[in-house]
CSV table of C-alpha atoms in Angstrom, one decimal:
chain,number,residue,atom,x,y,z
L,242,UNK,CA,24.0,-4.7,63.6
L,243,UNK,CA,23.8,-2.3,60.7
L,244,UNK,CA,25.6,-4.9,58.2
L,245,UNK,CA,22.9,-7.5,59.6
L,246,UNK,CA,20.0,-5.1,59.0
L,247,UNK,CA,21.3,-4.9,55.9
L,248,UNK,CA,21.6,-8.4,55.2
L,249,UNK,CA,18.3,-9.5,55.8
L,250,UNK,CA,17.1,-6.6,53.2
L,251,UNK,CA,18.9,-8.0,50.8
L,252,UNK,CA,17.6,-11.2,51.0
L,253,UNK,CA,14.1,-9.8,51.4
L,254,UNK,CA,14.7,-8.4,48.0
L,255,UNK,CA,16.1,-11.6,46.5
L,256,UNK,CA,13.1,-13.8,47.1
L,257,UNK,CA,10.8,-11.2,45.4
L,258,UNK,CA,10.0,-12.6,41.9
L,259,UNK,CA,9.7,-10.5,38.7
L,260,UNK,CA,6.8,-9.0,37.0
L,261,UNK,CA,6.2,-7.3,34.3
L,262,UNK,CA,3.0,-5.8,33.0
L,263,UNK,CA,2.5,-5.1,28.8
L,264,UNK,CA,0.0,-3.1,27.0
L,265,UNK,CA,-1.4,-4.9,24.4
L,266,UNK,CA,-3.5,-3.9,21.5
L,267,UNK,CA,-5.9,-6.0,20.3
L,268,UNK,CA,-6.6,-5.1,16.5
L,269,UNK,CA,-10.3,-6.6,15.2
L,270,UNK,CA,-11.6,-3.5,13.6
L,271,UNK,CA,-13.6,-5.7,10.9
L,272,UNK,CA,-14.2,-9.2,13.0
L,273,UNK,CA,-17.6,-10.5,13.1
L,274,UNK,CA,-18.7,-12.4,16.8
L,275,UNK,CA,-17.9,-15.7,15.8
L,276,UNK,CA,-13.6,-14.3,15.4
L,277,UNK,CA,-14.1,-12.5,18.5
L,278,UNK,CA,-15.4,-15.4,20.6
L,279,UNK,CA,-11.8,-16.9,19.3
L,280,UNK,CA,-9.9,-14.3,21.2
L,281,UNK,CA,-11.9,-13.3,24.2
L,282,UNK,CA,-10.6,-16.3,25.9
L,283,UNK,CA,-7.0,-14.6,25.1
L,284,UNK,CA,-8.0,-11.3,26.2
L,285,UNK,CA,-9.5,-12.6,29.4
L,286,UNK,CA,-6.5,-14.6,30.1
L,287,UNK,CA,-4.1,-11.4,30.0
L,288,UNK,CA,-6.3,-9.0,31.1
L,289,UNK,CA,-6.4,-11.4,34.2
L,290,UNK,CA,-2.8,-11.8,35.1
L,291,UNK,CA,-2.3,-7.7,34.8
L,292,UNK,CA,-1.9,-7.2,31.0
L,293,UNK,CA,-4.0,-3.3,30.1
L,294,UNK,CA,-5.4,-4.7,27.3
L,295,UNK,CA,-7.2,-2.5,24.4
L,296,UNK,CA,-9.7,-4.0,22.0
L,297,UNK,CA,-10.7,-2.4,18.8
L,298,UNK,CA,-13.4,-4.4,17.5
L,299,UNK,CA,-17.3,-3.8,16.6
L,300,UNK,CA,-18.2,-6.4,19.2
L,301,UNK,CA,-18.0,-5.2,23.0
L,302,UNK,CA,-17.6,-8.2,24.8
L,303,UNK,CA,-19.0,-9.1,28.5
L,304,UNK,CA,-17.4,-10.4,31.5
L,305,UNK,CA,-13.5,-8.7,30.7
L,306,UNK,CA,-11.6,-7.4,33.5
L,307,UNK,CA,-11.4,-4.3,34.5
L,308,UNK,CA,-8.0,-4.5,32.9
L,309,UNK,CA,-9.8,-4.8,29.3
L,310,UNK,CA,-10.5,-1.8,27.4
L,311,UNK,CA,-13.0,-1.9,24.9
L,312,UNK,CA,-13.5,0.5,21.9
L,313,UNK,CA,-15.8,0.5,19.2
L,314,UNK,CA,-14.7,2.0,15.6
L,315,UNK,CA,-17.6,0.7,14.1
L,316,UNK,CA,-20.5,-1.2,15.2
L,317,UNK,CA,-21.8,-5.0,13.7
L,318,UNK,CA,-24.2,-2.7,11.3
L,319,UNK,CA,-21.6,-0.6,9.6
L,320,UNK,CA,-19.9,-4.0,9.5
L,321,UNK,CA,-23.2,-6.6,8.2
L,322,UNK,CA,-25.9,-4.1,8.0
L,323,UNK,CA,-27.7,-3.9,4.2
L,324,UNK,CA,-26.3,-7.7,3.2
L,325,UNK,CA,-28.6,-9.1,0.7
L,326,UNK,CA,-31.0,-11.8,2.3
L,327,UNK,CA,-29.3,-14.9,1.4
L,328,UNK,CA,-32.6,-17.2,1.4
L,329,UNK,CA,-33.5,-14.4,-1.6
L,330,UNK,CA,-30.2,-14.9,-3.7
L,331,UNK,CA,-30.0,-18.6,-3.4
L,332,UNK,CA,-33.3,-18.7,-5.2
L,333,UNK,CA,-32.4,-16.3,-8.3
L,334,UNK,CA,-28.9,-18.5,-8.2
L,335,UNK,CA,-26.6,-15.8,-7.2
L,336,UNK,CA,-25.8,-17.2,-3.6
L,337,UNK,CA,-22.3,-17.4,-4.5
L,338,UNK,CA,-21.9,-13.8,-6.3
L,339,UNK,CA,-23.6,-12.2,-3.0
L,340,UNK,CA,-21.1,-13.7,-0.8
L,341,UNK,CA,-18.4,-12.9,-2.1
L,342,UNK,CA,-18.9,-9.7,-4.3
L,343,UNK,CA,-21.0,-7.7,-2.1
L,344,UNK,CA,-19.4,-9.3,1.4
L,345,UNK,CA,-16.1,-8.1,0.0
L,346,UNK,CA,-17.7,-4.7,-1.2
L,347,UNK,CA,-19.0,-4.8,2.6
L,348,UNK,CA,-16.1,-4.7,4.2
L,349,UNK,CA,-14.3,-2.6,1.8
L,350,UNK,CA,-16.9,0.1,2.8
L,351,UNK,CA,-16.4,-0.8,6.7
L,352,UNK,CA,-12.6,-0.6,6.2
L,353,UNK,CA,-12.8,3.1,5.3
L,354,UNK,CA,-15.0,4.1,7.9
L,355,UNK,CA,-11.9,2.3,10.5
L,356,UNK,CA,-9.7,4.6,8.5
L,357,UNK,CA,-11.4,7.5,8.5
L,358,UNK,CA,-11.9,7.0,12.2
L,359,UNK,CA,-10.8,9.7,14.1
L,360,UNK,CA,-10.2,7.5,17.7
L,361,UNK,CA,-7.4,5.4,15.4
L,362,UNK,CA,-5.5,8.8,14.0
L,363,UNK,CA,-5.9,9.7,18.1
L,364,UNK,CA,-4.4,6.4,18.7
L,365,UNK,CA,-1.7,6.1,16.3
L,366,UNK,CA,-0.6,9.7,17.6
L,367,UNK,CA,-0.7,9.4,21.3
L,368,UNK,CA,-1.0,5.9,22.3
L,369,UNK,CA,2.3,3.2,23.1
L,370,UNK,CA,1.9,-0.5,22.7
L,371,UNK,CA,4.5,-3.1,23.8
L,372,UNK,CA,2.5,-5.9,21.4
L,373,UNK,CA,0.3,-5.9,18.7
L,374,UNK,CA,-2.2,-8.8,18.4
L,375,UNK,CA,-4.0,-8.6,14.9
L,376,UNK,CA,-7.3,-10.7,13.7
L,377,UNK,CA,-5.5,-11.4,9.6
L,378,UNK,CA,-8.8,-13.0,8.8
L,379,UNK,CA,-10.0,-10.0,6.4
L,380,UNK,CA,-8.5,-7.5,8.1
L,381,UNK,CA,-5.8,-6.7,5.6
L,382,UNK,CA,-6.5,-2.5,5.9
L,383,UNK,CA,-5.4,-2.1,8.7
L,384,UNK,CA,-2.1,-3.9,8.3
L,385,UNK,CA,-0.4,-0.4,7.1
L,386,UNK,CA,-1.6,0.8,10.7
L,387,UNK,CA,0.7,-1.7,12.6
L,388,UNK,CA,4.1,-0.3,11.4
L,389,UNK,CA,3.0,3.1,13.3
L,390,UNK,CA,2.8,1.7,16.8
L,391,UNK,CA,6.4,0.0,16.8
L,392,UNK,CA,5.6,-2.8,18.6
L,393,UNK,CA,5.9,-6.5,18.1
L,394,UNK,CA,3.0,-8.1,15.5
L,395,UNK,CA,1.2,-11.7,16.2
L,396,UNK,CA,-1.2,-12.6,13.4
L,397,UNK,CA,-4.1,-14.9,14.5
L,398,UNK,CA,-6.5,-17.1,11.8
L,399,UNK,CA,-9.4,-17.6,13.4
L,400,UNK,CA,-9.9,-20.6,10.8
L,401,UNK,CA,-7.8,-22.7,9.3
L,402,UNK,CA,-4.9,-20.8,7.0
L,403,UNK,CA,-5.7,-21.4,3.6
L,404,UNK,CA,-3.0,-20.2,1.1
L,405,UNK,CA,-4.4,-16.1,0.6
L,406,UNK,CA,-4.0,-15.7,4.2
L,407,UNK,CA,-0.5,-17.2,4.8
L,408,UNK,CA,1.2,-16.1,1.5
L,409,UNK,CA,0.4,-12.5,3.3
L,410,UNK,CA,3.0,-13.1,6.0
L,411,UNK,CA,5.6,-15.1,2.8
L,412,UNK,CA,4.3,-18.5,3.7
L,413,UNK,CA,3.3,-20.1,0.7
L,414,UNK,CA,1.5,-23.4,0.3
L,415,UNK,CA,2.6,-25.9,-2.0
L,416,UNK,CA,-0.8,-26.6,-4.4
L,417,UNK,CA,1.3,-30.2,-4.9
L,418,UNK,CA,0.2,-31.9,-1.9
L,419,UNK,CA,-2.1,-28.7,0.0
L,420,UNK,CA,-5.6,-29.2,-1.4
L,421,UNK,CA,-7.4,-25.9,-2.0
L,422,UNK,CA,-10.1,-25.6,0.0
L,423,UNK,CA,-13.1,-25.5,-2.5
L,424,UNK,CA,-11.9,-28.7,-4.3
L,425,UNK,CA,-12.7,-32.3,-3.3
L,426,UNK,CA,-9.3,-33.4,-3.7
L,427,UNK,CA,-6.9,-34.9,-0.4
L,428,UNK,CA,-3.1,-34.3,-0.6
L,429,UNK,CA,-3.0,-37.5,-2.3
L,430,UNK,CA,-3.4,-35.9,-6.0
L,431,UNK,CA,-3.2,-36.9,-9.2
L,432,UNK,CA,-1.2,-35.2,-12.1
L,433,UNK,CA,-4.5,-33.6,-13.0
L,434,UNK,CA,-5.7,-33.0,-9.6
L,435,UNK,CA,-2.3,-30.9,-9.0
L,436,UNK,CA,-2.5,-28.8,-12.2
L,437,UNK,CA,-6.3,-28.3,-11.3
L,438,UNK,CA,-5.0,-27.1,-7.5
L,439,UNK,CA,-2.9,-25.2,-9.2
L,440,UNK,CA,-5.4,-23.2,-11.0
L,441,UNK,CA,-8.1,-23.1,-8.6
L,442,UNK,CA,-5.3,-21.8,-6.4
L,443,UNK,CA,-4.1,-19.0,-8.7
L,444,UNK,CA,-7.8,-17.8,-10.1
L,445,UNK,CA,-9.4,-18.0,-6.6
L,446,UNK,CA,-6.9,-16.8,-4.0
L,447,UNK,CA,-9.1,-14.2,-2.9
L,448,UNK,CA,-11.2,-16.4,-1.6
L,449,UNK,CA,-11.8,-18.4,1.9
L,450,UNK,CA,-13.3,-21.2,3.4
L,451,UNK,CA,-16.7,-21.1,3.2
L,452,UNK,CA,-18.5,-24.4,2.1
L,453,UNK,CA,-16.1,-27.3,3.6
L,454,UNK,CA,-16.1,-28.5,6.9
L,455,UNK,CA,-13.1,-27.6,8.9
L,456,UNK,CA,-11.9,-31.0,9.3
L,457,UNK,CA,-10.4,-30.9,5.4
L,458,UNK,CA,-7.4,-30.0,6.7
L,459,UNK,CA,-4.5,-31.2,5.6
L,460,UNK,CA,-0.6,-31.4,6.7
L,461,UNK,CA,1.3,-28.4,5.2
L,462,UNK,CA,4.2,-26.7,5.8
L,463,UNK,CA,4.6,-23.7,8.2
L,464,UNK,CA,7.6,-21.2,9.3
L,465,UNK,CA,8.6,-21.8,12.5
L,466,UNK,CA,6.9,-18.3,13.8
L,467,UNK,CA,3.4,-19.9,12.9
L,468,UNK,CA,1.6,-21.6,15.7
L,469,UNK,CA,-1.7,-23.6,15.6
L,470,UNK,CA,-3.8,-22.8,18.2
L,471,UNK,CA,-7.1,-24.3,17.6
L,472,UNK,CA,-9.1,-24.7,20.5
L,473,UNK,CA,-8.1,-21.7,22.0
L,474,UNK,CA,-11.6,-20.6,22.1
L,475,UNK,CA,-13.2,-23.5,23.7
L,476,UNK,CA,-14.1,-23.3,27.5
L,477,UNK,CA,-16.4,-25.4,30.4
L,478,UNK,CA,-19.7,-26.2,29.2
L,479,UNK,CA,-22.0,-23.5,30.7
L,480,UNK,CA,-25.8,-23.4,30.2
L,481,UNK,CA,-27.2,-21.7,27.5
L,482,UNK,CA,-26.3,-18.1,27.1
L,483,UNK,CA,-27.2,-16.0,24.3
L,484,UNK,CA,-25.3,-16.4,20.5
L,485,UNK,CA,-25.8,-15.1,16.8
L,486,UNK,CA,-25.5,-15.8,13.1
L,487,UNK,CA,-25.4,-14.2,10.3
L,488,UNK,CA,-28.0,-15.7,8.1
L,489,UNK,CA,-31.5,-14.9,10.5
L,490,UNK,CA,-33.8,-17.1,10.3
L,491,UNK,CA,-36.7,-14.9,10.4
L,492,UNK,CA,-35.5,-14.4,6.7
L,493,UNK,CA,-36.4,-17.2,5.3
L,494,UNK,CA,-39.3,-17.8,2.9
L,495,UNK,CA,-42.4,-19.6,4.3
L,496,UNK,CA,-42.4,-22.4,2.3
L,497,UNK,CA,-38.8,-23.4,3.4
L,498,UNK,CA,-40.1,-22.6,7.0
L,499,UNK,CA,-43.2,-25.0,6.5
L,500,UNK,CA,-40.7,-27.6,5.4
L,501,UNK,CA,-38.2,-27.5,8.5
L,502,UNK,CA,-41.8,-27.5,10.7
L,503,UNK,CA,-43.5,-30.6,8.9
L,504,UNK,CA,-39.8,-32.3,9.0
L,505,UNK,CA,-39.6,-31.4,12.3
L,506,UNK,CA,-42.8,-32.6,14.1
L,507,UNK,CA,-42.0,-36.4,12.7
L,508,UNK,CA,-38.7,-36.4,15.1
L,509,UNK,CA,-39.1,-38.5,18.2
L,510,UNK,CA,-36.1,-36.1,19.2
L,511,UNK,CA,-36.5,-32.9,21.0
L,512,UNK,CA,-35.2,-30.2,18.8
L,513,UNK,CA,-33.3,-26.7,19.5
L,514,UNK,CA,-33.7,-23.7,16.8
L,515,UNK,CA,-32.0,-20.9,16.8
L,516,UNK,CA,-34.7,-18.0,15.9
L,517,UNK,CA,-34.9,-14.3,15.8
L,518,UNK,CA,-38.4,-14.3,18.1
L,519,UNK,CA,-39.3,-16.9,20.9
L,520,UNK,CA,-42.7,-18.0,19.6
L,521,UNK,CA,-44.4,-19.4,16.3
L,522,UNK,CA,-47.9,-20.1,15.9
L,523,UNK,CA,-47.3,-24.0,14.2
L,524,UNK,CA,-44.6,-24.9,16.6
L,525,UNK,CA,-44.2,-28.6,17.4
L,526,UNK,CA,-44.0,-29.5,20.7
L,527,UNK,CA,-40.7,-30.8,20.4
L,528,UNK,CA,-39.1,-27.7,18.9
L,529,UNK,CA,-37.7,-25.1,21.3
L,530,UNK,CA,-36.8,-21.8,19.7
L,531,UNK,CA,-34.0,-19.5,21.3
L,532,UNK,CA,-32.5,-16.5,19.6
L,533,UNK,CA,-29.3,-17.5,20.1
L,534,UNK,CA,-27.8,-20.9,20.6
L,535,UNK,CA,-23.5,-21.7,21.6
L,536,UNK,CA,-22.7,-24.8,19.4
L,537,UNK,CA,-20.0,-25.6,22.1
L,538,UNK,CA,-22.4,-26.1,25.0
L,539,UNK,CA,-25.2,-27.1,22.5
L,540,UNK,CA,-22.6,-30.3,21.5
């Protein structure tokens, strides 16, 4: 009876699957709400199936499981507060100097407040992680952190990897046949068009994708631990929640205003703006204004 007993314990136990729960940190000290809407989707997805997730970003996102926590080293104004109004610079011609000098001079300044946070020293003294999932896109300061937590590292783009992000993990792009991004060329280049790459590629490393659509993307070559995973971020059409941008509209002159107005009322279509208040005094009435708009749902 006892061996029986027994027995049927034992074969309790062996239909019992296994299950094993991580802690993973999620490292987006310096991401803006457009990189974190890439990874909530990922965050949701673990914390759901029993991951304890931590976030470090400036963005507290809604919705997360109990199993997600959220903590702020800096907020979105130590991150985009004081940027020059880019509606001003465009007009004195120094659109292109603003953002990139003083957005990089931004998050140089944000990137020593994360390191000069006392909740990371707290972190990096006390706190155990099985994996270490980092936003690369122009969070390069904090890559001296990872080392400290010894745990496993996955780098996620949130765009497309142009050459200065993937030559920081030794994956270098050939500027033969992978067009830089701020030149008009395909990977069907000339002899001249290959040297130019070449240059434009050496000189202007430091910089990302900013003008071209994200559909200039070309076949390239990639280590076998690098993983596309566009997409990721895209979920069921809801209806319209709330979104942001950068660039607020409420910033631009009144005579570009006017313009978008006057262009606006000849539309048979029905047209949404995103703006920073909900009325205007000259609003067609074909325009609706929201202060936030998802291009997913939108389209």
């Amino acid at each position: 009876m006892v061996s029986l007993k027994l027995l049927r314990t034992l074969l309790l136990f062996s239909l019992m699957g296994t299950c094993f729960s991580e802690r993973i940190l999620f490292l987006l000290p310096l991401a803006s709400r457009s990189h974190v809407n890439v990874f909530e989707p990922l965050m949701k997805a673990l914390g759901e199936r029993g991951h304890e997730i931590v976030n470090l970003s400036p963005i507290i996102s809604s919705n997360m499981p109990p199993t997600v926590q959220q903590i702020q080293l800096i907020t979105v104004d130590d991150l985009l507060g004081n940027m020059p109004n880019p509606f001003e610079q465009r007009k004195t011609g120094k659109l292109w100097t603003m953002m990139n000098s003083s957005a990089l001079d931004h998050m140089d300044k944000a990137c020593i407040k994360v390191l000069e946070t006392p909740r990371l020293y707290e972190m990096l003294e006390k706190e155990k992680f099985d994996l270490v999932i980092v936003d690369i896109f122009l969070n390069y300061c904090v890559l001296g952190v990872i080392p400290h937590f010894k745990a496993p590292s996955i780098f996620i783009s949130t765009s497309s990897s142009p050459s200065f992000l993937t030559s920081v993990y030794g994956n270098r792009l050939p500027p033969s046949f992978v067009p830089n991004l701020f030149l008009k060329c395909t990977d069907r280049m000339s002899f001249l068009e290959r040297l130019t790459n070449t240059v434009v590629d050496v000189l202007f490393g430091v910089m990302w994708d900013r003008m071209f659509p994200l559909h200039n993307n070309y076949p390239r070559p990639l280590l076998p631990d690098v993983i596309e995973v566009g997409g990721m971020h895209t979920r069921p059409a809801k209806k319209l929640p709330k979104l942001g941008f950068h660039c607020e509209s409420k910033d631009m002159p009144e005579n570009y205003r006017k313009v978008f107005i006057n262009v606006f009322a000849r539309l048979k279509q029905r047209v949404i703006w995103k703006w920073e208040t909900e009325t205007m005094p000259d609003l067609p009435p074909n325009v609706k204004l929201s202060k936030w708009l998802p291009q997913q749902d939108v389209l």
